[in-house]
Every structure is written in structure tokens, then in C-alpha cells.
């Protein structure tokens, strides 16, 4: 599968053997490979939902995250990669090179381990999104049609959405706390490693801002500016 | 082209609530009981003045407005303590009498102008009003009410003026004020809160907001989606803090073997002071904290049920709510519960709930006054649009005058 920007997405599973066939119920047939099917099954088990419900949520999440990615000028897969990289980098040891090749999470550190679990959960959910193949517009229309007639599904979908949003907020909070603690611990070393630590801190700060941006966008991806929408109201003039 | 007719218009916000009417101009808020009553005869009034030992001689506490439709003085707000017959401006979310409501607006404008004069600012000359009408009033009533107001104005050279003749009953002083009315913008009551949040909290970004206004006699729900009030989902339910306090009063009555009835007003007065005990003659001290908790929980549950139903409808439209807000006099008792219920519904963390469920305190205003401040901002925005200017979204409420007794000395 090609990403939107035309580059190969290595994390995609291109295994075309042993495919499962599915009918979306809206006249759209598609196949999924065995690994994707297994991922979907595992997610369904974990969240105790049917494959149809999972797919609805995944599509909705995909659309939401796609919008967020567009807002910050990335495609969704790059945004996912950047998000994970930013999180991991912000957890990296400041005394070491915080570059991509040398990132590490200290699993002896309880808070870092907790964060890594959260990252894993988000990654799993995002991996779930990948299982949605091409032909998105038709499926989106199908989901919209189903939304109109199945209000209970909408409720569960919204709860799922809230959960993923809540997880990201939770993650941001954990990172903020962890960051504060680490800044305190390294403050004593600041005099001797001023230059080196200073550059790392700046980088972490920049990555944190990216996460803040994502979190604030989650409130409403469509929040327009009132200034552009101001208009004369129907005033009753005396 | 800018319309320079709006250059000297002072924006005013106002609403006639079920228990209190509030008006706002710049940093000033005035609030008085939403009640009007007949006046004493001139002879009785003179006698009352001689015997009045109160040192609170403020206009808002002792206000009478001349009703030219009846050719008599009418007492407004706290002054109705001397009236034989009183009428509330609204009941169960519906304006009861246009003539009375007109006097309510006159009283609000006069009190604001008086506040300006006391701060060495010239009295009001020309105003544009953002006005909150009860949700149940409906669109037709808004227009009918406006036409009624228009019919009561005085016309001079094609311009409309409101002549207000007011009397301070405590001092006997009479003043007359002539204010030119430029426009009136009618909106649903809770919309004022949305405007205040939009300008102060949302940094002028449009977020779908669900407002719950818990008042004395009613609670109002108003979803604002994409800057528009959703009329179909808005409602005014005749249940509010009065329901809570009157139920407590009833329980006290039953506990005392149906011998002693505590007026609900006495319970109401204790709430802002966080006092939860009341003396019941013959039965001792009665602690109503637990009952208050239980009554507030019940009311909050009713509100949440309606909110959840509306959320389903809103979701079916493919829209979501970004923020919830609880305002009004009842919010001080109910807000924490409401935030917790919303948090549970969405399974939010405390942090998200704190971010998404707001109260008037988040924009630095008392729960009761956010609507009138918001309506002032609405009027200010409309004036700025006419002048083709950016609106100033800032406000700083520096003075709040109510008709409650002040400087009480014996």
C-alpha cells in the first residue's frame, strides 16, 4: 500500500496470502490478509466489540486523525511516526544522544514503563486503523448511513472516541509529569553539561508542543474562527 | 461603509430571570428581584418614610418606576416588600405581563445609569440592548414583545426614546431619564453565557457548547452548535433551586409534626453562607445538609437525563459537543456533581473534565451574572460590526449592585 505522499509505508503488511473475505454490508466487498484479520480479532476481543463495530470506530478514528494530521501538515502515517518518536525522544536520557537510533526507555523507571504501555496501546489502535484498505469514501458513506439508523452504535462509537482522546490526554499528562521530574533531577548537572543538555531540552520542548497541538485539536477538528463568521444579526431597530 | 449612527451607542446586556433581573454595562452589573408591586398611597408612603430606620438609601433598594400605562407608581425589586400585591416578571420560563416586563427593563436601565453617575460617568444617552428572553417564549413572543416595547416609546424627530421616571422611595427624590434606543437583539437566555465563553475562554474560536442554566424556578438547556442556538433542543424546565429549598421546607414541616413551616426563603438565604442548620421551634436544631445533597443529586440526575438524550440527537446529526457549561444561581450547588456526571458519561479523566466542563468562574464572573455580561458582549459585537471594527472581547466586572440590604444598622 502506498502512503498518501507516495512513499512506501514499511509498517504496512503487504502479505497477500491467506486472505479473508468480508462484506461491509453496503455493497462494498473487500479482503483482508490473515495478519490484519488476526489484529482485528485481537482488538475485538480486547475491547469486547464485534468486528463491524471495531471497523466503524477505526474508520471514524482514521478520519479524525487524518484531519488532525492535515492540520499540522503531515499525512496520518507520518504523524503517527512523528508522534511516537516525539514521545520516545522526550523520555530519552538527556545525557545521551536523543536521536532516533539511540532512543531508549528506562523500564526500571515505573512512570516511563507506564508511558510505554500507553504508547503501545495507542500504537495498537493506530495499527487497527491500518487494516482499513483503500476505497475509503464508499465505506465512509456506508458508515454514515449506518450511523443514521443505529443510535446505539453511535453511542459506543463516541465512547470509543472519547477513550482514545482520553488516552492521549492521559499520555500528555504523564509526559508532562515525567518531564517535570526529569528536569528536576538533571538540574544539578546543568552547570557542567549546559550546552549539551540545553540543546536536548529545546528539542524535547519542541516535541512537547507538537503533542499539545494534537491534544488541543482533539477538542474540535472543525473549530472555525468567530472573527471570520461574524455577521450582522437580525437586530430589532427602533 | 461603516454606519456612524452606531458610534455613540452604549452596549447593554440584560435578562429577566425567574428570581433576579440582571443588567450589565461595561464593568457594571445591577441585579434586582424580578418582581413588581403596587405602591403605597402618597400618605402611607410619607408615613413609611418617616418610620423607615434602614440606612440603606440606595436607589436600587428603594426603587419605584412611574407606569405611564396605568398612571401610577410601581415598586420594583426589594421595594415590593411594601406592596400588597406583587407580580413576578416571569413564571415557569414565560413572561407574565409585557407592561411589567417593560418596567423591569426601565428599572434595569435606570439603575445602570445611576451607577454610572455615581462613578462620575455621564448618564446613559443612547443604548443598544442584547436581551435574553425565556426559552419558552418562542420567536413570535420575541417579536410581539419588541413591538410592545416600541409602542411604549416616545418618538421625537423619527427617533425613539424611553422616558424613565424613577423615585427613591426612601428619600423621596424623583429623577427623569431620557434614553434613545438604537436596537434590541433578542436571544435565548443562556446564549449570553455562550458569548462570554466565546470571547473570554474560547479565544474567539467556535466550539459547540451545551449550556445548562440552573436558576431559581427553572433550569434551561441550550445547545449552541456552530454558533447557533439549537431551538429544537432548547427547553426551560420548571424545576430549580426553589424546588430544592421548598422540598427541604416540606421535610422540616413534616419532621416538626406539621407544626412549623420554615419559609423556603430562609433556607435559601443560608446557602451562600454554607450554613446548613435551622432552628425549628419545639423540635430543636435541624441539619438539612444531607437532604440538600440528596435533593441536588436528584435535580442533577434530571438534568443529566435530558443532556444524555440531547447528546444522542446531536450525535445523530453528526455533531459533537466540545464544551459543557453550567451557569446560573444553582450552579454553585450543582456544578461539581454535573462535571462528575459528564466525566462519567464520557469516561474522561479529571483533567479532561476540568478542561471541557466549565462554569462562569472559569471566565471570572459569578454564576448568576454571566448571561447579562454575555448579552452586553453580543450588543458590543453588533455595534462593532456596524462600525466595521474588531470587537473588544475583554470585560472586567468591577462593580455589582443588588437590591439586597446593605449597611444595616439599628
XYZ file of C-alpha atoms in Angstrom:
648
model
C 0.000 0.000 0.000
C 1.242 3.438 -0.855
C 1.010 6.233 1.588
C -0.661 9.469 0.574
C 2.650 11.096 -0.146
C 3.585 8.224 -2.433
C 6.267 6.660 -0.237
C 6.113 3.068 0.915
C 4.822 2.539 4.378
C 7.058 -0.202 5.746
C 4.806 -0.825 8.675
C 2.021 -1.896 6.348
C 1.571 -5.615 5.945
C 1.719 -6.452 2.286
C 1.257 -10.138 2.746
C -1.368 -11.022 0.192
C -1.616 -14.718 1.028
C -4.344 -16.397 3.045
C -6.834 -13.539 2.650
C -10.191 -13.376 4.376
C -13.184 -12.048 2.555
C -15.679 -9.679 4.097
C -18.764 -7.838 3.049
C -19.240 -4.421 4.584
C -22.979 -4.684 4.207
C -23.164 -1.610 1.996
C -22.367 -3.300 -1.271
C -18.625 -2.969 -0.797
C -16.629 -6.197 -0.722
C -13.037 -6.295 0.390
C -10.401 -8.747 1.517
C -8.075 -8.568 4.450
C -4.908 -10.549 4.972
C -4.611 -13.078 7.786
C -2.427 -10.854 9.957
C -4.824 -7.940 9.710
C -7.709 -10.283 10.423
C -5.853 -11.570 13.484
C -5.181 -7.975 14.629
C -8.854 -7.115 14.238
C -9.874 -10.251 16.146
C -7.459 -9.447 18.954
C -8.718 -5.873 19.191
C -12.316 -7.048 19.137
C -11.555 -9.411 21.981
C -9.742 -6.743 23.954
C -12.492 -4.142 23.571
C -15.328 -6.694 23.582
C -16.863 -5.414 20.360
C -17.910 -7.016 17.112
C -15.703 -6.678 14.003
C -18.334 -4.370 12.489
C -18.252 -2.093 15.497
C -14.477 -2.113 15.512
C -14.393 -1.202 11.848
C -16.834 1.679 12.385
C -14.681 3.065 15.168
C -11.489 2.535 13.192
C -12.856 4.377 10.168
C -14.105 7.225 12.321
C -10.773 7.461 14.101
C -8.935 7.350 10.810
C -10.956 10.313 9.524
C -10.425 12.270 12.746
C -6.698 11.622 12.831
C -6.369 12.280 9.139
C -7.864 15.701 9.712
C -5.531 16.364 12.631
C -2.583 15.287 10.508
C -3.632 17.654 7.726
C -3.918 20.482 10.206
C -0.314 20.028 11.275
C 0.823 19.499 7.684
C 1.550 15.768 7.717
C -0.085 12.648 6.420
C -1.573 10.353 9.016
C 1.178 7.714 8.996
C 3.943 10.299 9.230
C 2.058 11.968 12.047
C 1.796 8.655 13.886
C 5.516 8.045 13.447
C 6.362 11.598 14.498
C 4.082 11.370 17.495
C 5.666 8.155 18.726
C 9.154 9.443 18.022
C 8.419 12.664 19.884
C 7.104 10.760 22.866
C 10.043 8.389 22.969
C 12.557 11.181 22.475
C 11.030 13.163 25.289
C 11.596 10.138 27.533
C 15.150 9.538 26.413
C 18.113 10.027 28.724
C 19.215 13.621 28.299
C 22.845 12.643 28.788
C 22.723 10.546 25.678
C 22.121 11.430 22.097
C 18.353 11.643 21.808
C 18.485 10.768 18.110
C 16.217 8.182 16.565
C 18.841 5.423 16.556
C 19.688 5.742 20.205
C 16.325 6.217 21.858
C 15.653 4.155 24.924
C 13.092 3.947 27.654
C 14.303 3.061 31.105
C 11.924 0.256 32.028
C 13.240 0.320 35.581
C 11.588 3.711 35.796
C 7.981 2.933 36.686
C 6.499 6.057 35.129
C 8.410 5.543 31.887
C 7.231 1.930 31.745
C 3.686 3.081 32.297
C 4.026 5.540 29.449
C 5.462 2.895 27.163
C 2.358 0.770 27.827
C 0.184 3.729 26.869
C 2.218 4.274 23.705
C 1.784 0.620 22.890
C -1.986 0.877 23.335
C -2.202 3.886 21.055
C 0.067 2.185 18.521
C -2.182 -0.885 18.603
C -5.226 1.265 17.941
C -3.460 3.061 15.142
C -2.379 -0.293 13.721
C -6.038 -1.221 13.764
C -6.708 1.773 11.538
C -4.192 0.428 9.022
C -6.354 -2.606 8.474
C -8.855 -0.420 6.642
C -7.979 -0.887 2.994
C -8.489 1.518 0.090
C -11.908 2.603 -1.101
C -12.419 4.760 1.985
C -15.040 7.162 0.560
C -17.557 4.386 -0.187
C -17.082 2.906 3.259
C -17.381 6.293 4.867
C -20.701 6.806 3.154
C -21.718 3.372 4.358
C -20.764 4.179 7.922
C -22.704 7.431 7.735
C -25.766 5.567 6.525
C -25.458 3.095 9.354
C -24.986 5.898 11.877
C -28.362 7.311 10.983
C -30.250 4.142 11.795
C -28.269 2.693 14.683
C -28.103 5.173 17.514
C -26.726 2.629 19.968
C -23.752 2.115 17.727
C -23.176 5.864 17.646
C -23.079 5.891 21.414
C -20.479 3.152 21.547
C -18.551 4.877 18.793
C -18.496 8.125 20.722
C -17.399 6.361 23.858
C -14.570 4.767 21.888
C -13.634 8.162 20.509
C -13.651 9.619 23.986
C -11.455 6.781 25.135
C -8.785 7.390 22.545
C -8.947 11.132 23.199
C -8.756 10.479 26.927
C -5.755 8.212 26.416
C -3.902 10.916 24.537
C -4.702 13.483 27.223
C -3.600 10.974 29.835
C -0.428 10.359 27.915
C 0.272 14.064 27.620
C -0.285 14.434 31.343
C 2.084 11.576 32.121
C 4.717 13.052 29.851
C 4.352 16.445 31.491
C 4.776 14.885 34.937
C 7.691 12.767 33.831
C 9.275 15.735 32.144
C 8.973 17.854 35.280
C 10.565 15.130 37.390
C 13.417 14.663 34.923
C 14.071 18.375 34.686
C 14.355 18.471 38.479
C 16.765 15.517 38.519
C 19.011 16.936 35.856
C 19.004 20.465 37.203
C 22.039 19.691 39.380
C 24.033 18.594 36.354
C 23.043 21.619 34.340
C 26.145 23.663 35.162
C 28.622 21.121 33.809
C 26.576 19.961 30.821
C 24.929 23.213 29.986
C 25.389 23.218 26.247
C 24.558 19.572 25.663
C 21.540 19.431 27.926
C 20.333 22.767 26.674
C 20.033 21.505 23.120
C 18.246 18.326 24.223
C 15.847 20.307 26.378
C 14.996 22.571 23.489
C 14.314 19.598 21.281
C 12.094 17.989 23.898
C 10.229 21.248 24.329
C 9.538 21.419 20.617
C 8.236 17.839 20.571
C 6.063 18.509 23.589
C 4.496 21.409 21.766
C 3.610 19.096 18.912
C 1.739 16.833 21.336
C -0.005 19.810 22.891
C -1.086 20.830 19.451
C -2.593 17.413 18.783
C -4.345 17.396 22.145
C -5.914 20.799 21.676
C -7.049 19.877 18.171
C -8.912 16.895 19.558
C -11.498 19.227 21.059
C -12.950 20.004 17.691
C -11.221 19.480 14.405
C -13.646 21.944 12.851
C -13.347 24.904 15.229
C -13.624 27.911 12.973
C -12.731 31.425 13.953
C -15.620 33.567 15.122
C -13.942 36.581 13.530
C -14.479 35.091 10.094
C -18.079 34.156 10.839
C -19.184 37.413 12.437
C -22.247 38.775 10.781
C -24.952 41.300 11.367
C -27.729 39.700 13.330
C -31.356 40.474 12.845
C -31.495 43.416 15.174
C -34.857 44.847 16.016
C -34.289 48.509 15.273
C -36.394 51.163 16.937
C -19.285 51.515 4.696
C -19.353 51.914 8.467
C -22.646 53.127 9.884
C -21.651 56.024 12.132
C -25.120 56.087 13.722
C -23.725 53.383 15.998
C -20.695 55.378 17.061
C -22.221 56.648 20.314
C -24.332 53.588 21.176
C -23.629 52.085 24.589
C -23.970 48.286 24.615
C -26.213 46.910 27.351
C -26.874 43.296 28.320
C -29.948 42.255 30.222
C -32.260 39.440 31.185
C -35.360 38.976 33.302
C -34.610 35.833 35.294
C -37.159 33.886 37.296
C -35.894 35.342 40.560
C -33.407 38.091 39.655
C -33.196 40.501 36.752
C -29.678 41.424 35.751
C -28.345 44.211 33.573
C -24.774 44.920 32.546
C -22.973 47.884 31.042
C -19.191 47.859 30.648
C -17.831 46.757 34.068
C -21.062 47.374 35.955
C -23.769 44.874 36.819
C -27.041 45.619 38.579
C -29.375 42.904 39.827
C -32.749 43.155 41.492
C -35.593 40.786 42.308
C -37.760 40.088 39.251
C -40.842 41.355 40.975
C -43.058 44.375 40.670
C -45.747 45.554 43.038
C -48.284 48.255 43.647
C -47.144 51.318 45.552
C -48.366 52.683 48.843
C -50.663 55.662 48.714
C -48.848 59.009 48.937
C -49.943 59.449 52.541
C -48.842 55.948 53.569
C -45.574 56.345 51.707
C -44.809 59.562 53.617
C -45.507 57.777 56.896
C -43.343 54.824 55.868
C -40.504 57.205 55.008
C -40.699 58.773 58.461
C -40.632 55.392 60.165
C -38.045 53.785 57.917
C -34.991 53.109 60.098
C -32.898 51.494 57.389
C -29.708 53.325 56.498
C -29.634 51.732 53.057
C -30.993 54.531 50.901
C -29.643 53.325 47.578
C -31.873 53.729 44.545
C -31.789 50.039 43.656
C -33.022 49.097 47.127
C -35.848 51.671 47.225
C -36.865 51.952 43.585
C -40.232 52.959 42.189
C -40.843 53.469 38.461
C -43.716 55.506 37.103
C -46.002 53.335 34.983
C -47.467 55.699 32.390
C -49.777 52.990 31.074
C -51.541 52.946 34.452
C -50.635 56.460 35.586
C -49.279 55.265 38.904
C -46.016 54.421 40.637
C -44.963 50.775 40.792
C -42.403 49.394 43.211
C -39.647 47.273 41.720
C -37.400 44.619 43.298
C -36.747 44.851 47.011
C -39.111 47.813 47.404
C -42.041 45.458 46.777
C -41.629 44.458 50.444
C -44.177 47.218 50.973
C -46.567 46.160 48.214
C -49.877 44.480 48.870
C -49.882 42.690 45.576
C -46.777 41.567 43.711
C -46.260 40.112 40.237
C -43.184 38.248 39.038
C -41.881 39.159 35.603
C -41.729 35.529 34.540
C -43.243 32.296 35.756
C -42.107 28.861 34.623
C -39.991 30.490 31.956
C -42.764 32.606 30.442
C -43.099 36.406 30.555
C -46.234 37.073 32.569
C -47.109 40.594 31.583
C -45.478 42.805 28.956
C -46.246 46.012 30.855
C -44.496 44.644 33.950
C -41.543 43.389 31.893
C -41.274 46.832 30.268
C -40.951 48.387 33.719
C -38.321 45.748 34.528
C -36.260 46.982 31.562
C -36.793 50.597 32.577
C -35.638 49.772 36.112
C -32.534 47.999 34.790
C -31.532 50.887 32.522
C -32.200 53.446 35.218
C -30.159 51.517 37.813
C -27.232 51.201 35.387
C -27.362 54.892 34.557
C -27.455 55.686 38.259
C -24.365 53.523 38.806
C -22.581 55.448 36.059
C -23.445 58.770 37.641
C -22.129 57.588 40.984
C -18.846 56.756 39.250
C -18.779 60.278 37.726
C -19.679 58.987 34.259
C -22.462 60.731 32.279
C -25.877 59.004 32.372
C -26.932 56.670 29.574
C -27.955 58.544 26.417
C -28.185 56.040 23.593
C -28.194 52.287 24.010
C -28.265 49.039 22.049
C -29.561 46.142 24.101
C -28.704 42.452 23.935
C -31.611 40.881 25.760
C -32.218 37.351 26.968
C -35.747 36.075 26.646
C -37.047 32.901 28.267
C -36.577 29.836 26.106
C -40.280 29.011 26.188
C -41.206 32.449 24.930
C -40.613 31.413 21.337
C -39.905 33.503 18.298
C -43.374 35.004 17.958
C -43.332 36.257 21.518
C -39.973 37.899 20.911
C -41.398 39.932 18.066
C -44.626 40.710 19.898
C -42.665 41.798 22.970
C -40.445 44.006 20.838
C -43.471 45.612 19.172
C -44.959 46.227 22.599
C -41.774 47.958 23.739
C -41.758 50.017 20.547
C -45.346 51.096 21.172
C -44.396 52.403 24.613
C -41.539 54.589 23.399
C -41.724 58.306 22.719
C -40.920 59.496 19.242
C -39.054 62.709 18.515
C -37.890 63.577 15.001
C -38.057 59.963 13.930
C -36.027 58.726 16.881
C -37.326 56.533 19.695
C -36.768 57.421 23.320
C -37.526 55.659 26.562
C -38.593 58.119 29.219
C -37.929 56.728 32.684
C -39.354 58.448 35.732
C -37.945 56.947 38.888
C -38.397 57.599 42.584
C -36.188 56.732 45.507
C -38.946 55.921 47.984
C -36.607 56.131 50.979
C -35.514 59.692 50.232
C -38.458 60.869 48.141
C -36.119 62.019 45.338
C -37.534 61.803 41.817
C -35.411 61.648 38.663
C -36.270 61.533 34.986
C -34.076 59.916 32.372
C -34.411 60.012 28.601
C -32.565 57.276 26.743
C -32.531 56.833 22.994
C -32.959 53.197 21.999
C -30.997 52.163 18.949
C -31.693 48.445 18.720
C -32.661 45.405 20.681
C -31.242 41.992 19.984
C -33.314 39.177 21.434
C -31.704 35.838 22.139
C -32.413 32.803 24.265
C -31.376 33.403 27.844
C -28.434 31.017 28.120
C -26.915 32.321 24.876
C -25.340 35.142 26.867
C -23.144 32.633 28.671
C -22.015 31.241 25.323
C -20.958 34.716 24.158
C -18.954 35.279 27.337
C -17.219 31.902 26.932
C -16.619 32.523 23.222
C -14.855 35.792 23.869
C -13.036 35.041 27.104
C -12.446 31.288 27.170
C -12.517 30.100 23.563
C -10.319 32.905 22.214
C -12.958 33.638 19.554
C -12.982 30.067 18.220
C -16.334 28.441 17.593
C -16.832 25.386 19.773
C -20.097 23.519 20.107
C -21.199 24.244 23.645
C -24.005 22.809 25.739
C -25.221 25.337 28.312
C -27.268 24.415 31.363
C -28.604 27.392 33.319
C -29.919 26.389 36.727
C -31.989 29.227 38.085
C -34.328 29.767 40.965
C -37.543 28.495 39.431
C -36.369 26.822 36.231
C -33.400 25.209 34.605
C -32.700 25.860 30.976
C -30.803 23.767 28.486
C -29.432 25.315 25.350
C -27.044 23.578 22.967
C -25.176 26.053 20.780
C -23.981 24.308 17.632
C -21.788 26.140 15.176
C -22.604 29.454 16.826
C -26.374 28.936 16.543
C -28.729 28.117 19.391
C -30.451 24.802 18.673
C -34.070 25.836 19.154
C -35.446 22.311 18.916
C -33.337 21.043 21.798
C -33.598 24.123 23.988
C -36.047 23.940 26.828
C -36.963 25.526 30.108
C -37.960 23.071 32.827
C -39.932 24.369 35.836
C -37.546 22.955 38.387
C -34.719 24.824 40.072
C -33.266 25.834 43.397
C -36.768 26.710 44.572
C -37.679 23.045 44.107
C -34.756 22.030 46.310
C -35.396 24.545 49.074
C -39.176 24.078 49.106
C -38.717 20.305 49.395
C -36.405 20.889 52.359
C -39.005 23.214 53.851
C -41.647 20.498 53.431
C -39.445 17.883 55.111
C -38.774 20.247 58.035
C -42.537 20.784 58.267
C -43.197 17.049 58.421
C -40.346 16.483 60.891
C -41.812 19.049 63.243
C -45.082 17.112 63.337
C -46.621 19.566 60.860
C -46.459 22.321 63.437
C -43.896 24.672 61.995
C -43.307 25.778 58.410
C -39.924 27.298 57.588
C -40.273 29.630 54.593
C -38.086 28.374 51.769
C -36.562 31.866 51.542
C -34.934 31.326 54.958
C -33.289 28.158 53.701
C -32.230 29.921 50.509
C -30.549 32.701 52.482
C -28.368 30.203 54.337
C -26.952 28.501 51.241
C -24.490 31.202 50.117
C -23.124 31.266 53.678
C -22.649 27.466 53.704
C -24.937 27.210 56.712
C -26.977 24.046 56.842
C -28.695 24.232 60.213
C -32.009 25.800 61.013
C -33.838 26.129 64.286
C -37.279 24.570 64.351
C -39.238 25.817 67.385
C -40.217 22.913 69.593
C -38.054 20.430 67.689
C -34.557 21.867 68.108
C -31.847 22.335 65.509
C -32.465 20.701 62.158
C -29.449 19.922 59.956
C -30.549 19.814 56.313
C -27.152 19.127 54.735
C -27.955 15.508 53.810
C -31.349 16.423 52.392
C -29.769 19.239 50.410
C -27.234 16.790 48.980
C -29.925 14.327 48.071
C -32.194 16.986 46.507
C -29.312 18.438 44.489
C -28.363 14.953 43.299
C -31.940 14.326 42.168
C -32.066 17.585 40.261
C -28.669 16.916 38.712
C -29.873 13.467 37.662
C -32.904 15.001 35.900
C -30.620 17.446 34.115
C -28.206 14.690 33.078
C -31.021 12.565 31.690
C -32.071 15.420 29.422
C -28.460 16.130 28.472
C -27.839 12.478 27.533
C -30.994 12.380 25.393
C -29.894 15.535 23.611
C -26.404 14.146 23.040
C -27.916 11.192 21.184
C -29.880 13.576 18.952
C -26.842 15.798 18.414
C -24.709 12.760 17.529
C -27.314 11.617 15.038
C -26.845 14.951 13.307
C -23.160 14.050 13.023
C -22.111 16.723 15.524
C -20.374 16.557 18.862
C -20.266 18.835 21.879
C -16.866 20.310 22.642
C -17.707 22.051 25.897
C -20.358 21.846 28.576
C -21.134 24.751 30.870
C -23.324 25.057 33.915
C -24.283 28.557 34.996
C -26.977 30.350 36.997
C -27.593 30.729 40.706
C -27.956 26.962 41.158
C -24.565 26.195 39.652
C -22.803 26.830 42.966
C -24.702 23.848 44.420
C -24.752 21.665 41.351
C -21.652 22.260 39.274
C -19.285 19.693 40.820
C -21.917 16.984 40.504
C -22.642 17.954 36.925
C -18.970 17.863 35.956
C -18.590 14.450 37.566
C -21.640 13.093 35.725
C -20.325 14.341 32.399
C -16.915 12.870 33.216
C -18.517 9.506 33.977
C -20.595 9.621 30.805
C -17.577 10.126 28.583
C -15.197 8.208 30.827
C -12.969 11.259 30.830
C -10.052 11.804 33.160
C -10.312 14.567 35.757
C -8.060 16.706 33.597
C -10.247 16.481 30.512
C -13.400 17.027 32.540
C -11.858 20.130 34.064
C -10.989 21.383 30.617
C -14.330 20.608 28.977
C -16.922 21.232 31.673
C -16.948 24.904 32.548
C -18.634 27.277 34.900
C -18.878 31.054 34.928
C -15.997 31.116 37.394
C -13.736 29.980 34.545
C -14.199 33.399 32.971
C -14.037 35.232 36.284
C -17.733 36.007 36.729
C -20.253 34.932 39.337
C -22.522 32.111 38.118
C -25.542 34.424 38.196
C -24.234 37.248 36.036
C -22.535 35.557 33.091
C -25.635 35.777 30.870
C -26.088 39.530 31.180
C -22.355 40.069 30.640
C -22.546 37.887 27.524
C -25.533 39.824 26.176
C -23.586 43.045 26.661
C -20.785 41.474 24.578
C -23.335 40.430 21.948
C -24.574 44.036 21.694
C -20.984 45.301 21.664
C -20.126 42.930 18.835
C -23.088 44.077 16.767
C -22.122 47.720 17.246
C -18.548 46.899 16.181
C -19.835 45.099 13.067
C -21.907 48.152 12.115
C -18.805 50.306 12.569
C -16.723 47.739 10.648
C -14.377 47.316 13.576
C -12.936 44.398 15.511
C -14.890 43.668 18.668
C -13.185 44.148 22.003
C -13.680 40.761 23.722
C -12.395 41.912 27.111
C -14.504 42.611 30.137
C -13.808 43.236 33.760
C -16.769 43.313 36.091
C -15.705 45.747 38.776
C -18.991 46.554 40.470
C -22.102 44.533 41.199
C -25.031 46.276 42.855
C -28.012 44.325 44.071
C -31.176 45.284 45.900
C -30.173 43.208 48.927
C -29.972 45.152 52.135
C -26.661 46.921 52.769
C -25.298 48.991 55.663
C -27.874 47.553 58.012
C -27.705 49.349 61.336
C -30.183 49.646 64.169
